[in-house]
């Protein structure tokens, strides 16, 4: 669909940026904060690049006023941050720590003072360590009520000040990384456990939304999902089907539960066949169906491309006793327990997209995929969308004049925001756009070298230095974009059309 002219952004569009507690705050053991699973995991040798961790991070805990002042200088309309559960309830289930609440209250007040809309994420991966050690973390249903209690403490304290709330950040990412790929806590590689924990998190998400509706009737709440559209590698119907499967497995598996209150059938049957489907009680189904999000947070970095996996191929299968499988495929040589560790293999195979360039860290750069994503999600779920993350991780160099000429980031953001505006013009309702991130911060596994911010932080993997804040060239670009509510982009678009 081509548009001669793009529709303007709504006048109250929430231009902003996002962060997460563990990635910026530091002060990991101050003012009564309990340890989180990330405080422990990041200290395990070889888990993070050069042993980087969030002990000090970019010291936002002590410098939040300076950071908010910079946001105000930039004219930011919204700021998405997360609350560290273990600051509020140090052991996750017991007494509330007033000092922790006070820190977030101060931050929120500072934002409001500068007319910046706070967007509060309840869970961005830093579970209180005590809950992991005592109950096995998200594998225990007890966590549903502990999470609800923690949320209610925040709802009651901030309901007059915070309108936008995010429940879980990228449930798809932290469950897979934590329970399947051993690269996040709890450092596990067991797909059955992953799906069980994931189900408990779905229940926690639903309970948190239900209690929000009671306690914060004027607020809006939804999860933030790491969404990537799936492309077929070719127009071969087998690849098209593989991409459908990939979409079901990678996206609908979570989004259908959030928005329709039930798991998508194709993936569910496949998991059942392999004995790794989650345990679901009838009351779970009732709960999942009853909790309705007000919006969907979408974090967009890139999508995926799929092709048919040979296992689906009837010709190969013809040589085997089991008609649905190919004897030549190594997958079939595995005993059932090993197959169950890769339940998607018969569904699709992920491949690189030959049309797309990649970032230094190998992430595909696909602005059009952003528009595809927004349209698909809206068409399927019919909820307003809040872009809660999008940005470029790059190596930024401080020049002799102490500036950062990050034109590549400006290009990246311009192209993505333009595609977002096209989606808006297509008819997708979008509440706001939070770039990832405001300041540079800790990249979970990649330390301080992979930078995303509008504001450079003068530190590296080894040395904290003075943690000086230096606005990059992209800071001034985004500032102008916000000031004109995207009009300069629209002009750029009209120019490109000529
Ligand atoms: C998202 C997370 C963010 C952030 C971002 C960039 O998945 O929600 O917390 O880290 O990805 O990821 P990375 O730091 O790995 O480049």
Coordinates of C-alpha atoms and ligand atoms in Angstrom, one line a residue:
X1 CA 0.0 0.0 0.0
X2 CA 1.6 3.3 -1.1
X3 CA 0.7 6.6 0.5
X4 CA 1.3 9.9 -1.4
X5 CA 1.2 11.6 2.0
X6 CA 1.6 10.3 5.5
X7 CA -0.9 11.1 8.2
X8 CA 0.5 13.2 11.0
X9 CA 1.2 11.7 14.4
X10 CA -1.6 12.3 16.9
X11 CA -1.0 15.4 18.9
X12 CA -0.6 13.7 22.2
X13 CA 1.7 11.0 20.7
X14 CA 4.0 9.7 23.5
X15 CA 7.5 10.1 22.1
X16 CA 9.9 8.6 24.5
X17 CA 12.7 6.2 25.4
X18 CA 12.9 3.0 27.5
X19 CA 15.2 1.4 30.1
X20 CA 15.2 -1.4 32.6
X21 CA 16.3 -1.3 36.3
X22 CA 19.1 -3.8 36.2
X23 CA 20.6 -2.2 33.1
X24 CA 20.9 1.3 34.5
X25 CA 20.4 1.6 38.2
X26 CA 23.5 0.1 39.9
X27 CA 23.3 0.5 43.7
X28 CA 22.6 -3.3 43.7
X29 CA 22.7 -3.7 47.4
X30 CA 21.7 -0.2 48.7
X31 CA 18.9 1.0 50.8
X32 CA 17.6 -2.4 51.7
X33 CA 17.5 -3.9 48.2
X34 CA 17.6 -7.7 48.1
X35 CA 19.6 -9.6 45.5
X36 CA 18.0 -10.5 42.3
X37 CA 18.6 -13.5 40.0
X38 CA 20.6 -11.2 37.7
X39 CA 22.9 -10.1 40.6
X40 CA 23.9 -13.7 41.0
X41 CA 23.8 -14.9 37.4
X42 CA 26.1 -12.1 36.0
X43 CA 28.8 -13.2 38.4
X44 CA 29.0 -16.8 37.0
X45 CA 32.2 -16.9 34.9
X46 CA 31.8 -16.6 31.1
X47 CA 28.1 -15.9 31.2
X48 CA 28.4 -12.2 30.3
X49 CA 31.1 -10.5 28.1
X50 CA 34.2 -9.8 30.2
X51 CA 32.2 -10.5 33.4
X52 CA 30.2 -7.3 33.0
X53 CA 27.3 -6.8 35.5
X54 CA 24.9 -4.2 36.8
X55 CA 26.5 -3.6 40.2
X56 CA 27.1 0.0 39.2
X57 CA 25.6 0.0 35.7
X58 CA 25.3 3.7 34.7
X59 CA 24.5 4.7 38.3
X60 CA 21.1 6.0 37.5
X61 CA 20.0 5.3 41.1
X62 CA 22.2 8.2 42.2
X63 CA 22.0 10.3 39.1
X64 CA 18.3 10.0 38.2
X65 CA 17.8 13.8 38.5
X66 CA 20.5 14.5 36.0
X67 CA 19.1 11.9 33.7
X68 CA 15.6 13.2 33.9
X69 CA 16.9 16.8 33.3
X70 CA 18.4 15.5 30.1
X71 CA 15.1 13.9 29.1
X72 CA 13.4 17.2 29.7
X73 CA 16.1 19.0 27.7
X74 CA 15.3 16.7 24.9
X75 CA 11.6 17.3 25.2
X76 CA 10.7 13.7 25.9
X77 CA 7.0 13.0 26.4
X78 CA 7.2 9.6 28.0
X79 CA 9.8 7.5 29.8
X80 CA 9.5 3.8 30.2
X81 CA 11.4 2.3 33.1
X82 CA 11.2 -0.9 35.2
X83 CA 10.9 -1.4 38.9
X84 CA 13.2 -3.8 40.6
X85 CA 11.0 -6.1 42.6
X86 CA 13.8 -6.8 45.1
X87 CA 14.0 -3.1 45.9
X88 CA 10.3 -3.1 46.9
X89 CA 10.1 -6.5 48.6
X90 CA 13.7 -7.7 49.1
X91 CA 12.9 -11.4 49.5
X92 CA 10.0 -11.2 47.0
X93 CA 7.2 -12.2 49.4
X94 CA 7.8 -10.5 52.8
X95 CA 8.0 -7.0 54.1
X96 CA 7.8 -3.9 51.9
X97 CA 11.0 -1.8 51.8
X98 CA 9.9 1.9 52.0
X99 CA 13.3 3.1 50.7
X100 CA 12.8 1.2 47.5
X101 CA 9.3 2.7 47.0
X102 CA 10.6 6.1 47.8
X103 CA 13.3 5.9 45.1
X104 CA 10.7 5.2 42.4
X105 CA 8.4 7.8 43.8
X106 CA 11.1 10.4 43.5
X107 CA 11.8 9.3 40.0
X108 CA 8.1 9.5 39.0
X109 CA 7.7 12.9 40.7
X110 CA 10.7 14.2 38.8
X111 CA 9.3 13.0 35.5
X112 CA 5.9 14.5 36.2
X113 CA 7.5 17.7 37.2
X114 CA 9.0 17.9 33.7
X115 CA 5.7 16.8 32.1
X116 CA 7.1 13.4 31.1
X117 CA 4.6 10.6 31.2
X118 CA 5.9 7.7 33.3
X119 CA 5.5 4.2 31.8
X120 CA 6.1 1.7 34.5
X121 CA 7.2 -1.9 33.7
X122 CA 6.5 -4.3 36.6
X123 CA 8.9 -7.1 35.6
X124 CA 11.9 -6.7 33.4
X125 CA 13.7 -10.0 34.3
X126 CA 15.2 -9.3 37.7
X127 CA 13.3 -11.7 40.0
X128 CA 14.2 -11.6 43.7
X129 CA 16.8 -14.3 44.2
X130 CA 15.1 -15.6 47.3
X131 CA 12.1 -16.6 45.2
X132 CA 14.3 -18.6 42.9
X133 CA 16.2 -20.3 45.7
X134 CA 13.2 -21.1 47.9
X135 CA 10.5 -21.9 45.4
X136 CA 12.3 -22.6 42.1
X137 CA 11.2 -19.2 40.7
X138 CA 8.5 -19.1 38.0
X139 CA 8.2 -22.9 38.1
X140 CA 6.1 -22.5 41.2
X141 CA 2.5 -21.4 41.2
X142 CA 3.2 -19.7 44.5
X143 CA 4.9 -16.9 42.4
X144 CA 1.5 -15.9 41.0
X145 CA 0.3 -14.6 44.3
X146 CA 3.7 -13.1 45.3
X147 CA 3.8 -11.2 42.0
X148 CA 0.2 -10.0 42.5
X149 CA 1.1 -8.7 46.0
X150 CA 4.1 -6.9 44.7
X151 CA 2.1 -5.3 41.9
X152 CA -0.6 -4.2 44.3
X153 CA 2.0 -2.4 46.4
X154 CA 2.9 -0.4 43.4
X155 CA -0.7 0.0 42.1
X156 CA -1.7 1.4 45.5
X157 CA 1.3 3.7 45.8
X158 CA 1.4 5.1 42.3
X159 CA -2.1 4.8 40.9
X160 CA -2.7 8.6 41.0
X161 CA 0.6 9.3 39.3
X162 CA 1.2 6.6 36.7
X163 CA -1.3 5.9 33.9
X164 CA 0.6 3.4 31.7
X165 CA 1.7 0.1 33.1
X166 CA 3.5 -2.8 31.5
X167 CA 3.2 -6.2 33.1
X168 CA 6.0 -8.5 31.7
X169 CA 8.8 -7.5 29.4
X170 CA 9.4 -10.0 26.6
X171 CA 8.2 -13.1 28.2
X172 CA 9.2 -14.9 25.1
X173 CA 12.8 -13.8 25.4
X174 CA 13.4 -14.3 29.1
X175 CA 11.8 -17.8 29.3
X176 CA 13.7 -19.1 26.2
X177 CA 17.0 -17.6 27.3
X178 CA 16.6 -18.7 30.9
X179 CA 15.1 -22.1 30.6
X180 CA 16.2 -23.3 27.2
X181 CA 19.4 -21.6 26.2
X182 CA 21.1 -21.3 29.6
X183 CA 22.1 -17.8 28.8
X184 CA 19.9 -16.0 31.4
X185 CA 19.0 -17.0 34.9
X186 CA 18.0 -19.6 36.0
X187 CA 20.6 -21.0 33.6
X188 CA 18.7 -24.0 32.5
X189 CA 18.2 -26.0 29.4
X190 CA 15.0 -27.9 29.7
X191 CA 12.1 -27.2 27.3
X192 CA 9.5 -28.8 29.4
X193 CA 10.4 -26.7 32.4
X194 CA 10.4 -23.6 30.1
X195 CA 6.8 -24.2 29.0
X196 CA 5.7 -24.9 32.6
X197 CA 7.3 -21.7 33.9
X198 CA 6.0 -19.8 31.0
X199 CA 2.4 -21.0 31.8
X200 CA 2.8 -19.8 35.4
X201 CA 4.0 -16.4 34.1
X202 CA 0.9 -16.3 32.0
X203 CA -1.2 -16.8 35.1
X204 CA 0.7 -14.1 36.9
X205 CA 0.2 -11.7 34.0
X206 CA -3.6 -12.4 34.1
X207 CA -3.9 -12.0 37.9
X208 CA -1.9 -8.8 37.8
X209 CA -4.2 -7.4 35.1
X210 CA -7.4 -8.4 37.0
X211 CA -6.2 -6.7 40.2
X212 CA -5.1 -3.6 38.2
X213 CA -8.6 -3.3 36.9
X214 CA -9.9 -3.1 40.4
X215 CA -7.3 -0.9 41.9
X216 CA -6.4 1.4 39.0
X217 CA -9.6 1.9 37.1
X218 CA -8.2 5.0 35.2
X219 CA -5.0 3.4 34.2
X220 CA -4.0 1.3 31.2
X221 CA -2.1 -1.9 31.3
X222 CA -0.6 -4.5 28.9
X223 CA 2.4 -6.8 28.4
X224 CA 5.4 -5.8 26.2
X225 CA 6.2 -8.5 23.7
X226 CA 9.3 -9.0 21.6
X227 CA 7.6 -9.4 18.3
X228 CA 9.2 -10.4 15.0
X229 CA 7.1 -11.1 11.8
X230 CA 8.0 -14.4 10.1
X231 CA 8.7 -14.4 6.3
X232 CA 8.8 -17.4 4.1
X233 CA 12.2 -17.8 2.4
X234 CA 10.5 -18.4 -1.0
X235 CA 6.9 -18.5 -2.5
X236 CA 7.1 -22.3 -2.3
X237 CA 3.9 -23.1 -0.4
X238 CA 6.0 -25.4 1.8
X239 CA 8.0 -22.4 2.9
X240 CA 4.9 -20.3 3.4
X241 CA 3.5 -23.0 5.6
X242 CA 6.8 -23.1 7.5
X243 CA 6.6 -19.4 8.1
X244 CA 3.0 -19.8 9.4
X245 CA 4.3 -22.4 11.8
X246 CA 7.1 -20.1 12.8
X247 CA 4.7 -17.3 13.5
X248 CA 2.5 -19.7 15.6
X249 CA 5.5 -20.9 17.6
X250 CA 7.4 -17.6 18.0
X251 CA 4.5 -15.1 18.4
X252 CA 1.0 -16.5 18.7
X253 CA 2.2 -18.8 21.5
X254 CA 2.3 -15.8 23.7
X255 CA 0.1 -13.2 22.1
X256 CA -2.9 -15.5 21.7
X257 CA -2.8 -16.2 25.5
X258 CA -2.5 -12.5 26.3
X259 CA -5.2 -11.4 23.9
X260 CA -7.5 -14.4 23.4
X261 CA -6.9 -16.2 26.6
X262 CA -5.9 -19.5 25.0
X263 CA -2.9 -21.2 23.4
X264 CA -2.7 -21.6 19.6
X265 CA -3.7 -25.1 18.6
X266 CA -1.0 -26.1 16.2
X267 CA 1.9 -25.4 18.5
X268 CA 0.0 -26.8 21.5
X269 CA -0.6 -30.1 19.7
X270 CA 3.0 -30.4 18.7
X271 CA 4.1 -29.8 22.3
X272 CA 1.6 -32.4 23.5
X273 CA 2.9 -34.9 21.1
X274 CA 6.4 -34.5 22.5
X275 CA 5.2 -34.5 26.1
X276 CA 6.4 -30.9 26.8
X277 CA 3.1 -29.0 26.8
X278 CA 2.4 -27.1 30.0
X279 CA 0.0 -28.4 32.7
X280 CA -3.2 -26.5 32.4
X281 CA -6.1 -26.8 34.9
X282 CA -9.6 -25.8 34.0
X283 CA -9.5 -22.8 36.4
X284 CA -6.4 -21.6 34.5
X285 CA -8.4 -21.4 31.3
X286 CA -11.0 -19.3 33.1
X287 CA -8.4 -17.0 34.5
X288 CA -6.6 -16.5 31.2
X289 CA -9.8 -15.7 29.4
X290 CA -10.9 -13.2 32.0
X291 CA -7.9 -10.8 32.0
X292 CA -8.0 -8.2 29.2
X293 CA -5.1 -6.0 28.3
X294 CA -5.8 -2.4 27.3
X295 CA -2.9 -2.2 24.9
X296 CA -0.1 -4.3 23.5
X297 CA 3.5 -3.2 24.1
X298 CA 5.6 -4.2 21.1
X299 CA 9.4 -4.3 21.2
X300 CA 10.7 -4.5 17.7
X301 CA 14.2 -5.2 16.6
X302 CA 13.9 -7.7 13.7
X303 CA 11.8 -10.6 12.4
X304 CA 12.7 -14.0 11.2
X305 CA 12.7 -16.1 8.0
X306 CA 11.6 -19.7 7.7
X307 CA 11.8 -22.5 5.3
X308 CA 10.3 -25.9 5.2
X309 CA 12.1 -28.4 7.3
X310 CA 12.7 -31.6 5.4
X311 CA 10.9 -33.6 8.0
X312 CA 7.6 -32.3 6.6
X313 CA 8.6 -33.7 3.2
X314 CA 6.4 -36.6 2.1
X315 CA 9.0 -37.9 -0.4
X316 CA 11.6 -38.4 2.4
X317 CA 8.9 -39.7 4.7
X318 CA 7.9 -42.4 2.2
X319 CA 11.1 -44.3 3.0
X320 CA 10.1 -44.7 6.6
X321 CA 7.6 -46.6 8.6
X322 CA 6.4 -43.5 10.2
X323 CA 4.8 -41.6 7.3
X324 CA 5.2 -38.2 8.8
X325 CA 8.9 -38.3 9.4
X326 CA 12.1 -38.6 7.3
X327 CA 14.5 -41.3 8.4
X328 CA 17.3 -39.4 6.8
X329 CA 16.8 -36.4 9.1
X330 CA 19.0 -36.4 12.2
X331 CA 16.1 -35.2 14.2
X332 CA 14.5 -38.6 13.8
X333 CA 17.5 -40.5 15.0
X334 CA 17.1 -38.8 18.3
X335 CA 15.2 -40.4 21.1
X336 CA 11.9 -38.7 22.0
X337 CA 13.4 -36.9 25.0
X338 CA 15.9 -35.2 22.7
X339 CA 13.3 -34.3 20.1
X340 CA 11.3 -32.7 22.8
X341 CA 14.2 -30.3 23.4
X342 CA 13.6 -28.9 19.8
X343 CA 9.8 -29.1 19.4
X344 CA 9.8 -26.6 16.5
X345 CA 12.1 -28.7 14.2
X346 CA 9.3 -30.4 12.3
X347 CA 7.4 -27.1 12.1
X348 CA 10.0 -24.8 10.4
X349 CA 13.7 -24.0 10.0
X350 CA 15.0 -20.5 10.7
X351 CA 17.3 -19.1 8.1
X352 CA 19.0 -15.8 7.4
X353 CA 17.1 -13.4 5.1
X354 CA 19.2 -12.8 2.0
X355 CA 17.6 -9.3 1.5
X356 CA 18.6 -7.8 4.8
X357 CA 21.8 -6.3 6.2
X358 CA 22.8 -6.9 9.7
X359 CA 24.1 -4.9 12.7
X360 CA 27.6 -5.4 14.1
X361 CA 26.0 -7.9 16.4
X362 CA 24.3 -9.8 13.6
X363 CA 20.7 -8.6 14.1
X364 CA 18.9 -8.1 10.8
X365 CA 17.9 -4.5 10.0
X366 CA 14.4 -4.5 8.7
X367 CA 12.4 -1.3 8.9
X368 CA 9.6 -2.6 6.6
X369 CA 9.3 -5.6 9.0
X370 CA 8.3 -3.0 11.6
X371 CA 5.3 -1.9 9.5
X372 CA 4.4 -5.6 8.8
X373 CA 4.6 -6.3 12.5
X374 CA 2.3 -3.5 13.5
X375 CA -0.3 -4.3 10.9
X376 CA -0.2 -8.0 11.7
X377 CA -0.5 -7.6 15.4
X378 CA -3.3 -5.1 15.1
X379 CA -5.2 -7.1 12.5
X380 CA -5.1 -10.2 14.7
X381 CA -5.7 -8.7 18.2
X382 CA -7.5 -5.4 17.6
X383 CA -5.7 -3.6 20.5
X384 CA -4.0 -0.2 20.4
X385 CA -0.2 -0.6 20.3
X386 CA 2.5 1.1 22.3
X387 CA 6.0 0.7 20.8
X388 CA 7.9 0.0 24.0
X389 CA 11.3 -0.7 22.4
X390 CA 13.1 -0.2 19.1
X391 CA 16.7 0.8 18.5
X392 CA 20.2 0.1 17.2
X393 CA 23.0 -1.5 19.2
X394 CA 26.3 -0.1 17.9
X395 CA 29.8 0.7 18.8
X396 CA 30.0 4.5 19.3
X397 CA 33.3 6.3 19.4
X398 CA 33.9 9.5 21.4
X399 CA 35.7 12.0 19.1
X400 CA 38.5 14.3 20.1
X401 CA 35.9 17.0 20.6
X402 CA 34.0 14.7 22.9
X403 CA 31.0 14.3 20.5
X404 CA 29.4 11.2 19.1
X405 CA 28.6 11.3 15.5
X406 CA 26.1 8.5 15.4
X407 CA 24.5 9.1 12.0
X408 CA 24.0 5.3 11.6
X409 CA 21.6 5.4 14.6
X410 CA 19.8 8.4 13.1
X411 CA 19.4 6.5 9.8
X412 CA 18.1 3.5 11.6
X413 CA 15.6 5.3 13.7
X414 CA 14.4 7.5 10.9
X415 CA 13.7 4.5 8.7
X416 CA 11.9 2.7 11.5
X417 CA 9.8 5.6 12.6
X418 CA 8.8 6.3 9.0
X419 CA 7.6 2.8 8.6
X420 CA 5.7 3.2 11.9
X421 CA 4.1 6.3 10.4
X422 CA 3.1 4.4 7.4
X423 CA 1.5 1.7 9.6
X424 CA -0.3 4.5 11.4
X425 CA -1.5 5.9 8.0
X426 CA -2.6 2.3 7.1
X427 CA -4.9 2.5 10.1
X428 CA -3.0 1.0 13.1
X429 CA -3.7 2.9 16.3
X430 CA -0.3 3.7 18.0
X431 CA -0.1 5.3 21.4
X432 CA 3.6 6.1 21.5
X433 CA 7.1 5.2 20.6
X434 CA 9.8 4.5 23.2
X435 CA 13.2 4.1 21.6
X436 CA 15.7 1.8 23.3
X437 CA 17.3 3.4 25.1
X438 CA 17.7 6.9 26.6
X439 CA 21.3 6.7 28.1
X440 CA 23.7 3.9 27.1
X441 CA 23.3 1.1 29.5
X442 CA 24.3 -2.5 30.3
X443 CA 23.5 -4.9 27.5
X444 CA 22.5 -8.1 29.3
X445 CA 25.2 -10.3 27.8
X446 CA 27.2 -7.8 25.8
X447 CA 28.3 -5.4 28.4
X448 CA 28.8 -1.6 27.8
X449 CA 30.3 -1.8 24.3
X450 CA 26.9 -2.4 22.6
X451 CA 25.4 1.0 22.9
X452 CA 21.8 2.1 22.2
X453 CA 21.4 5.4 23.9
X454 CA 20.8 9.0 22.8
X455 CA 23.1 9.9 25.6
X456 CA 26.6 8.5 25.7
X457 CA 27.9 7.2 29.1
X458 CA 31.6 7.5 29.4
X459 CA 32.4 4.1 30.8
X460 CA 33.5 0.8 29.4
X461 CA 33.5 -2.9 30.3
X462 CA 36.4 -2.6 32.6
X463 CA 36.3 0.9 34.0
X464 CA 33.5 3.0 35.4
X465 CA 35.4 6.2 35.0
X466 CA 33.3 9.3 35.8
X467 CA 30.2 8.1 34.1
X468 CA 29.9 11.4 32.4
X469 CA 26.7 11.9 30.3
X470 CA 27.3 13.3 26.8
X471 CA 24.3 13.8 24.4
X472 CA 25.0 12.2 21.0
X473 CA 24.2 13.6 17.6
X474 CA 21.0 11.4 17.6
X475 CA 19.9 13.2 20.8
X476 CA 19.5 16.5 18.9
X477 CA 17.9 14.7 16.0
X478 CA 15.3 13.1 18.2
X479 CA 14.7 16.3 20.0
X480 CA 13.8 18.0 16.7
X481 CA 11.6 15.1 15.8
X482 CA 9.7 15.4 19.1
X483 CA 9.5 19.2 18.8
X484 CA 7.9 19.0 15.3
X485 CA 5.8 15.9 16.3
X486 CA 7.4 14.1 13.4
X487 CA 6.7 16.8 10.8
X488 CA 10.3 16.9 9.7
X489 CA 10.0 13.2 8.9
X490 CA 6.9 13.8 6.9
X491 CA 8.7 16.4 4.9
X492 CA 11.7 14.1 4.4
X493 CA 9.2 11.5 3.1
X494 CA 7.6 13.9 0.6
X495 CA 11.1 14.8 -0.6
X496 CA 12.0 11.2 -1.1
X497 CA 8.8 10.7 -3.1
X498 CA 9.8 13.3 -5.7
Ligands
LIG1 C1 15.4 -6.4 24.6 C2 15.3 -6.2 26.1 C3 16.1 -5.0 26.5 C4 17.4 -4.7 25.8 C5 17.2 -4.9 24.3 C6 18.5 -5.0 23.6 O1 15.2 -7.8 24.4 O2 14.0 -6.0 26.5 O3 16.2 -5.1 27.9 O4 18.4 -5.3 26.4 O5 16.6 -6.2 24.0 O6 19.2 -6.2 23.8 P1 20.7 -6.4 23.9 O7 21.1 -5.6 25.0 O8 20.9 -7.9 24.1 O9 21.3 -5.9 22.6

